[in-house]
Short mmCIF file of C-alpha atoms in Angstrom, two decimals:
data_model
loop_
_atom_site.label_atom_id
_atom_site.label_comp_id
_atom_site.label_asym_id
_atom_site.label_seq_id
_atom_site.Cartn_x
_atom_site.Cartn_y
_atom_site.Cartn_z
CA MET A 297 17.10 22.00 21.13
CA SER A 298 19.63 19.51 19.78
CA ALA A 299 20.14 19.16 16.05
CA PRO A 300 18.46 16.19 14.33
CA ILE A 301 20.56 13.07 13.94
CA HIS A 302 21.34 12.05 10.38
CA ALA A 303 22.66 8.57 9.66
CA PRO A 304 25.59 8.31 7.25
CA THR A 305 24.72 7.52 3.66
CA VAL A 306 25.05 3.81 2.89
CA GLN A 307 26.57 2.82 -0.44
CA PHE A 308 23.97 0.28 -1.51
CA PRO A 309 24.88 -2.20 -4.29
CA LEU A 310 22.14 -1.41 -6.77
CA ILE A 311 20.98 -4.19 -9.06
CA THR A 312 20.08 -2.83 -12.49
CA PRO A 313 18.12 -4.70 -15.16
CA GLN A 314 20.92 -4.11 -17.64
CA HIS A 315 23.92 -5.05 -15.47
CA GLY A 316 22.67 -7.15 -12.54
CA GLY A 317 24.29 -6.79 -9.12
CA VAL A 318 24.30 -8.50 -5.70
CA ASN A 319 21.13 -9.96 -4.20
CA ALA A 320 19.95 -10.24 -0.60
CA VAL A 321 22.26 -13.15 0.25
CA GLY A 322 25.32 -11.62 -1.37
CA ALA A 323 25.15 -13.65 -4.57
CA LEU A 324 25.78 -12.15 -8.00
CA VAL A 325 22.57 -11.42 -9.89
CA PRO A 326 22.67 -11.43 -13.70
CA PRO A 327 20.71 -8.92 -15.78
CA LEU A 328 16.99 -9.57 -15.44
CA PRO A 329 15.55 -11.92 -18.07
CA ALA A 330 12.32 -11.23 -19.91
CA SER A 331 9.49 -13.18 -18.28
CA THR A 332 6.31 -14.52 -19.76
CA VAL A 333 4.09 -11.72 -18.50
CA PRO A 334 1.15 -10.12 -20.31
CA ILE A 335 1.51 -6.45 -21.20
CA VAL A 336 -1.41 -4.46 -19.81
CA HIS A 337 -3.17 -2.36 -22.44
CA HIS A 338 -5.67 0.28 -21.33
CA GLU A 339 -9.03 0.69 -23.00
CA SER A 340 -11.54 3.26 -21.83
CA ASN A 341 -14.51 1.45 -20.31
CA GLY A 342 -15.92 3.65 -17.60
CA GLY A 343 -12.50 4.08 -16.05
CA VAL A 344 -11.93 0.32 -15.72
CA THR A 345 -8.67 -1.19 -16.91
CA MET A 346 -8.90 -3.91 -19.57
CA VAL A 347 -6.09 -6.46 -19.90
CA THR A 348 -4.88 -7.98 -23.16
CA GLY A 349 -1.81 -10.01 -24.25
CA ALA A 350 1.99 -9.47 -24.96
CA ARG A 351 5.11 -9.87 -22.76
CA GLY A 352 7.20 -7.97 -20.22
CA ARG A 353 9.51 -8.39 -17.23
CA ARG A 354 8.91 -9.05 -13.54
CA ARG A 355 10.69 -7.73 -10.48
CA ALA A 356 9.95 -8.00 -6.75
CA LEU A 357 11.21 -6.18 -3.67
CA LEU A 358 10.47 -7.81 -0.30
CA ILE A 359 11.21 -5.98 2.97
CA ALA A 360 10.89 -7.08 6.60
CA VAL A 361 11.85 -4.69 9.40
CA ARG A 362 12.53 -6.15 12.85
CA TYR A 363 13.60 -2.94 14.69
CA ARG A 364 16.16 -4.99 16.58
CA GLY A 365 16.78 -3.65 20.09
CA ASP A 366 13.90 -1.17 19.86
CA PRO A 367 10.90 -1.31 22.24
CA SER A 368 8.74 -1.87 19.13
CA GLU A 369 10.77 -4.91 17.95
CA LEU A 370 8.89 -7.34 15.69
CA PHE A 371 9.72 -11.01 15.25
CA ASP A 372 7.63 -12.50 12.43
CA GLY A 373 8.50 -10.28 9.46
CA GLU A 374 11.24 -12.53 8.06
CA LYS A 375 8.85 -15.50 8.17
CA ASP A 376 6.28 -13.46 6.27
CA VAL A 377 8.89 -12.54 3.64
CA ASP A 378 9.63 -16.25 3.17
CA VAL A 379 5.92 -16.98 2.71
CA VAL A 380 5.54 -14.23 0.10
CA LYS A 381 8.81 -15.20 -1.64
CA ASN A 382 7.72 -18.83 -1.96
CA TYR A 383 4.35 -17.74 -3.34
CA LEU A 384 6.06 -15.56 -5.96
CA LEU A 385 8.34 -18.47 -6.93
CA ARG A 386 5.27 -20.65 -7.40
CA SER A 387 3.73 -17.85 -9.49
CA GLY A 388 6.62 -17.79 -11.97
CA TYR A 389 9.09 -15.31 -10.47
CA SER A 390 12.73 -16.36 -10.26
CA ALA A 391 15.15 -15.67 -7.41
CA GLN A 392 17.14 -13.43 -9.78
CA GLU A 393 14.10 -11.18 -10.11
CA MET A 394 13.85 -10.56 -6.35
CA MET A 395 15.63 -8.37 -3.82
CA ILE A 396 15.13 -9.02 -0.09
CA LEU A 397 15.96 -6.60 2.73
CA THR A 398 15.95 -7.87 6.34
CA GLU A 399 17.96 -7.31 9.49
CA LEU A 400 19.09 -10.95 9.45
CA GLY A 401 21.18 -10.53 6.30
CA PRO A 402 24.43 -8.60 5.76
CA PRO A 403 24.31 -5.03 7.14
CA ILE A 404 24.58 -3.58 3.63
CA LEU A 405 21.13 -5.08 2.96
CA PHE A 406 19.46 -3.88 6.16
CA PRO A 407 16.12 -2.06 5.60
CA THR A 408 17.47 1.36 6.54
CA ARG A 409 15.79 4.45 5.13
CA ASN A 410 18.53 4.91 2.58
CA GLY A 411 18.62 1.20 1.82
CA ILE A 412 14.87 1.08 1.15
CA ILE A 413 15.06 4.14 -1.11
CA GLN A 414 17.86 2.65 -3.18
CA ALA A 415 16.14 -0.75 -3.34
CA ILE A 416 13.01 0.98 -4.68
CA GLN A 417 15.23 2.66 -7.27
CA TRP A 418 16.35 -0.82 -8.34
CA LEU A 419 12.73 -1.98 -8.51
CA MET A 420 11.74 0.93 -10.75
CA GLU A 421 14.92 1.06 -12.87
CA GLY A 422 14.13 0.81 -16.58
CA VAL A 423 10.45 -0.08 -16.09
CA GLN A 424 8.62 -0.37 -19.40
CA SER A 425 5.12 -1.02 -20.66
CA GLY A 426 4.27 -4.65 -19.93
CA ASP A 427 6.44 -4.96 -16.82
CA ARG A 428 4.95 -6.23 -13.57
CA LEU A 429 6.48 -5.10 -10.30
CA PHE A 430 5.78 -6.43 -6.81
CA PHE A 431 6.51 -4.67 -3.50
CA TYR A 432 6.09 -6.18 -0.04
CA PHE A 433 6.68 -4.45 3.30
CA ALA A 434 6.34 -6.00 6.76
CA GLY A 435 6.95 -3.56 9.60
CA ARG A 436 5.65 -0.58 11.49
CA GLY A 437 3.78 2.43 10.15
CA GLY A 438 2.86 5.86 11.42
CA GLN A 439 1.55 9.28 10.40
CA VAL A 440 2.98 12.75 9.82
CA SER A 441 1.16 16.06 9.37
CA ASP A 442 0.84 17.42 5.81
CA ALA A 443 -0.90 20.74 6.44
CA GLN A 444 1.08 22.58 3.76
CA THR A 445 -0.24 20.65 0.75
CA LYS A 446 -3.42 18.91 1.93
CA GLY A 447 -5.02 20.89 4.73
CA ASP A 448 -4.68 21.63 8.42
CA GLN A 449 -5.97 18.27 9.65
CA TRP A 450 -4.57 16.03 6.91
CA LYS A 451 -1.99 13.39 7.84
CA ASP A 452 0.16 11.26 5.57
CA ASP A 453 0.66 7.61 6.40
CA THR A 454 4.24 6.42 6.69
CA ILE A 455 6.37 3.29 6.90
CA LEU A 456 9.21 3.01 9.39
CA PRO A 457 12.67 1.80 8.32
CA CYS A 458 14.89 0.10 10.90
CA ASP A 459 16.75 3.37 11.58
CA PHE A 460 13.66 5.62 11.68
CA ARG A 461 14.62 7.11 15.06
CA GLN A 462 17.78 8.53 13.47
CA THR A 463 16.77 9.19 9.84
CA GLY A 464 12.98 9.55 9.91
CA MET A 465 10.07 7.80 8.24
CA LEU A 466 9.09 7.37 4.58
CA ASP A 467 5.77 9.13 3.96
CA SER A 468 3.10 8.32 1.40
CA ASP A 469 3.98 11.30 -0.82
CA THR A 470 7.59 10.13 -1.11
CA LEU A 471 6.57 6.53 -1.76
CA PHE A 472 4.06 7.60 -4.40
CA GLN A 473 6.59 9.76 -6.24
CA MET A 474 9.15 6.95 -6.18
CA MET A 475 6.92 3.98 -7.03
CA ALA A 476 3.68 5.05 -8.72
CA HIS A 477 4.55 8.25 -10.55
CA PRO A 478 7.31 6.76 -12.79
CA LEU A 479 5.15 3.88 -14.07
CA PRO A 480 4.51 4.05 -17.83
CA LEU A 481 1.23 3.16 -19.47
CA GLY A 482 0.78 -0.61 -19.57
CA SER A 483 2.89 -1.41 -16.50
CA ARG A 484 1.61 -2.72 -13.19
CA LEU A 485 2.73 -2.43 -9.56
CA THR A 486 1.20 -4.71 -6.93
CA CYS A 487 1.93 -3.88 -3.29
CA ILE A 488 1.22 -5.58 0.02
CA PHE A 489 1.84 -3.43 3.08
CA ASP A 490 1.58 -5.62 6.17
CA SER A 491 2.23 -2.66 8.43
CA VAL A 492 0.76 -1.71 11.77
CA HIS A 493 -0.95 1.70 12.03
CA CYS A 494 -0.66 2.51 8.32
CA ASN A 495 -3.93 2.54 6.40
CA SER A 496 -2.89 4.18 3.13
CA PRO A 497 0.87 3.90 2.50
CA LEU A 498 0.71 5.22 -1.10
CA ASP A 499 -2.33 7.49 -0.60
CA LEU A 500 -3.84 6.42 -3.92
CA ALA A 501 -6.91 8.03 -5.45
CA TYR A 502 -9.33 5.15 -4.82
CA THR A 503 -9.74 2.97 -1.73
CA TYR A 504 -12.16 0.08 -1.34
CA ALA A 505 -13.33 -1.39 1.95
CA SER A 506 -13.38 -5.13 2.57
CA ASN A 507 -17.02 -5.24 1.45
CA GLY A 508 -16.00 -3.84 -1.96
CA GLN A 509 -17.48 -0.38 -1.36
CA LEU A 510 -15.51 2.68 -2.44
CA ILE A 511 -14.65 4.33 0.87
CA GLU A 512 -15.09 7.87 -0.52
CA GLU A 513 -18.67 7.00 -1.44
CA LYS A 514 -19.18 5.43 1.95
CA ALA A 515 -17.90 8.59 3.67
CA ALA A 516 -20.25 10.73 1.57
CA LYS A 517 -23.22 8.56 2.55
CA VAL A 518 -22.32 8.84 6.23
CA GLU A 519 -21.99 12.63 5.89
CA MET A 520 -25.36 12.83 4.14
CA GLY A 521 -26.94 10.76 6.90
CA LYS A 522 -25.56 13.07 9.59
CA MET A 523 -26.79 16.12 7.68
CA VAL A 524 -30.32 14.73 7.25
CA ALA A 525 -30.47 13.89 10.96
CA THR A 526 -29.36 17.41 11.91
CA VAL A 527 -31.94 18.99 9.60
CA GLY A 528 -34.69 16.78 11.01
CA ILE A 529 -33.87 17.64 14.62
CA SER A 530 -33.76 21.37 13.81
CA ALA A 531 -37.15 21.19 12.12
CA ILE A 532 -38.64 19.59 15.23
CA LYS A 533 -36.86 21.52 18.00
CA ASP A 534 -36.19 24.89 16.37
CA SER A 535 -37.86 26.15 13.22
CA PRO A 536 -37.97 25.64 9.44
CA VAL A 537 -35.52 28.56 9.15
CA GLU A 538 -32.98 26.75 11.36
CA ALA A 539 -33.54 23.54 9.39
CA ALA A 540 -32.92 25.36 6.10
CA PHE A 541 -29.73 26.88 7.55
CA HIS A 542 -28.39 23.45 8.56
CA LEU A 543 -29.34 22.02 5.16
CA GLY A 544 -27.45 24.75 3.29
CA LYS A 545 -24.43 24.44 5.59
CA GLY A 546 -24.36 20.66 5.15
CA LEU A 547 -24.61 20.80 1.36
CA TRP A 548 -21.83 23.41 1.19
CA SER A 549 -19.60 21.25 3.39
CA MET A 550 -20.21 18.20 1.20
CA ARG A 551 -19.48 20.26 -1.92
CA GLN A 552 -16.17 21.43 -0.44
CA THR A 553 -15.30 17.86 0.61
CA GLY A 554 -16.06 16.62 -2.91
CA SER A 555 -13.85 19.32 -4.41
CA GLN A 556 -10.98 18.40 -2.09
CA ARG A 557 -11.46 14.72 -2.96
CA LYS A 558 -11.22 15.50 -6.69
CA THR A 559 -8.03 17.48 -6.07
CA ARG A 560 -6.50 14.57 -4.14
CA GLU A 561 -7.50 12.15 -6.90
CA ALA A 562 -5.82 14.36 -9.52
CA MET A 563 -2.64 14.39 -7.41
CA ARG A 564 -2.71 10.62 -7.06
CA GLN A 565 -3.00 9.50 -10.69
CA SER A 566 -0.43 7.22 -12.31
CA MET A 567 -0.01 6.19 -15.93
CA GLY A 568 0.47 2.60 -14.79
CA ASP A 569 -1.81 0.34 -12.78
CA VAL A 570 -1.12 0.40 -9.03
CA VAL A 571 -2.94 -1.91 -6.62
CA VAL A 572 -2.23 -1.92 -2.87
CA LEU A 573 -3.52 -4.38 -0.29
CA SER A 574 -3.12 -3.10 3.27
CA PRO A 575 -4.74 -3.48 6.68
CA ARG A 576 -7.25 -0.96 7.92
CA PHE A 577 -7.31 -0.33 11.65
CA ASP A 578 -9.88 1.16 13.96
CA SER A 579 -8.75 4.56 15.20
CA SER A 580 -8.50 3.24 18.78
CA TRP A 581 -5.70 0.84 17.91
CA SER A 582 -2.06 1.55 18.71
CA TYR A 583 1.26 -0.16 18.17
CA THR A 584 1.02 -2.01 21.48
CA SER A 585 -2.54 -3.30 21.04
CA LEU A 586 -1.57 -6.04 18.60
CA GLY A 587 0.62 -8.31 20.68
CA PRO A 588 2.19 -11.39 19.06
CA LEU A 589 0.44 -12.70 15.97
CA PRO A 590 -0.88 -16.27 16.06
CA PRO A 591 0.81 -18.50 13.44
CA GLY A 592 -0.51 -17.90 9.95
CA THR A 593 -2.55 -14.79 10.78
CA SER A 594 -0.44 -11.89 9.54
CA MET A 595 -2.19 -10.20 6.65
CA SER A 596 0.39 -11.43 4.14
CA ARG A 597 0.02 -15.02 5.31
CA ALA A 598 -3.75 -14.67 5.16
CA ILE A 599 -3.54 -13.36 1.56
CA VAL A 600 -1.15 -16.11 0.46
CA GLY A 601 -3.20 -18.75 2.26
CA THR A 602 -6.41 -17.80 0.50
CA LEU A 603 -4.61 -17.62 -2.89
CA LEU A 604 -3.05 -21.05 -2.42
CA ALA A 605 -6.42 -22.49 -1.48
CA GLN A 606 -8.06 -20.88 -4.52
CA PRO A 607 -5.48 -19.52 -7.01
CA ALA A 608 -8.01 -17.85 -9.34
CA GLN A 609 -9.69 -15.20 -7.20
CA THR A 610 -11.25 -11.84 -7.89
CA PHE A 611 -10.13 -8.72 -6.06
CA ARG A 612 -13.47 -8.72 -4.26
CA ASN A 613 -12.98 -12.26 -2.96
CA ILE A 614 -9.37 -11.67 -1.90
CA ILE A 615 -10.13 -8.65 0.29
CA LYS A 616 -13.22 -10.37 1.75
CA ASN A 617 -11.50 -13.71 2.44
CA THR A 618 -8.44 -11.99 3.90
CA LYS A 619 -10.65 -9.82 6.09
CA ASP A 620 -12.54 -12.88 7.34
CA ILE A 621 -9.30 -14.60 8.38
CA MET A 622 -7.97 -11.48 10.09
CA MET A 623 -11.25 -10.71 11.88
CA ALA A 624 -11.46 -14.30 13.13
CA ASN A 625 -7.98 -14.11 14.63
CA GLN A 626 -7.47 -10.46 15.59
CA GLY A 627 -10.91 -8.93 15.97
CA LYS A 628 -10.64 -5.41 14.59
CA ARG A 629 -8.06 -5.86 11.84
CA ARG A 630 -9.62 -5.49 8.39
CA THR A 631 -8.30 -5.39 4.83
CA GLN A 632 -8.63 -2.70 2.18
CA LEU A 633 -7.63 -2.29 -1.46
CA SER A 634 -6.30 0.98 -2.87
CA SER A 635 -5.68 1.73 -6.53
CA SER A 636 -4.52 4.41 -8.92
CA ARG A 637 -7.73 4.12 -10.97
CA PRO A 638 -11.18 2.55 -10.47
CA VAL A 639 -10.88 -1.24 -10.16
CA ALA A 640 -13.21 -3.85 -11.61
CA LEU A 641 -13.48 -5.80 -8.35
CA ASP A 642 -14.77 -8.86 -10.17
CA GLY A 643 -11.58 -8.97 -12.25
CA TYR A 644 -8.98 -11.57 -11.31
CA PHE A 645 -5.95 -10.82 -9.15
CA SER A 646 -2.48 -11.51 -10.52
CA CYS A 647 1.00 -10.38 -9.60
#
């Protein structure tokens, strides 16, 4: 077996809040200014975050991966980055507060694995209470096994850099440790992952379906329904003893599942607020089942479109309206919201 291929380390020109650097078009970026952004203060209210005033800084990292020359090459990611960038500019961000990685810029700013890691380091550099960070990724996703830490059948979602065939993918554990774990109390990270075949790129503790239902609760209800059906069939076909056996087995399984879920939630906590919007795919979908996207129907364009049409929207409305657009254009593609703590879905979205 041949040894794995490792790409050479790229010396990436980091932009630091204190000293600035070089942005995505090669222009000098000054140190980041303080922006008029509310600091997020946390008050215990059933696990729901409450927001009050003060000021902090903003930063945004936007990434589009084309996979040029690869059989999985994509063609719309740079357009999606432009849509998101223009929305952020309308929302008060400045160009000096953004870094953009694409394969259409200078090679030193290509979205390689090492380049993405170092760009995330720039995004997180010096983050303080009150800061708001924004991360956008347009590209491919995948999965890797994580039997060692999460169980024999557990898989981590991943994102694919442009050189993933040589250097590997970035898994959800790595992304969480780089982006969510360092956040201090009172900071916020908003992410949009417009990535194929990647349901949970940060593997956060809480995930909400497009109807606003907590998916863990939904899974528990489905499991309970299956258990009740099994018990009922056993009572009819077999005997009360068999029915009691299936009932005990089902309750034990649900107890174990609940314990594992609590363990995963404990692993996925962050001092800051993290909110992720991402697509959710049916298990039958694959990379090749998408085909070209009709104009304006990538998830990011759907999100921006609904926000431009109605700027003040709740989390509940955003995931529903985005899902409606995606379902109308692509059938099975839905939207989900993940978070580091329980979300008040009737609270208003901001980035």
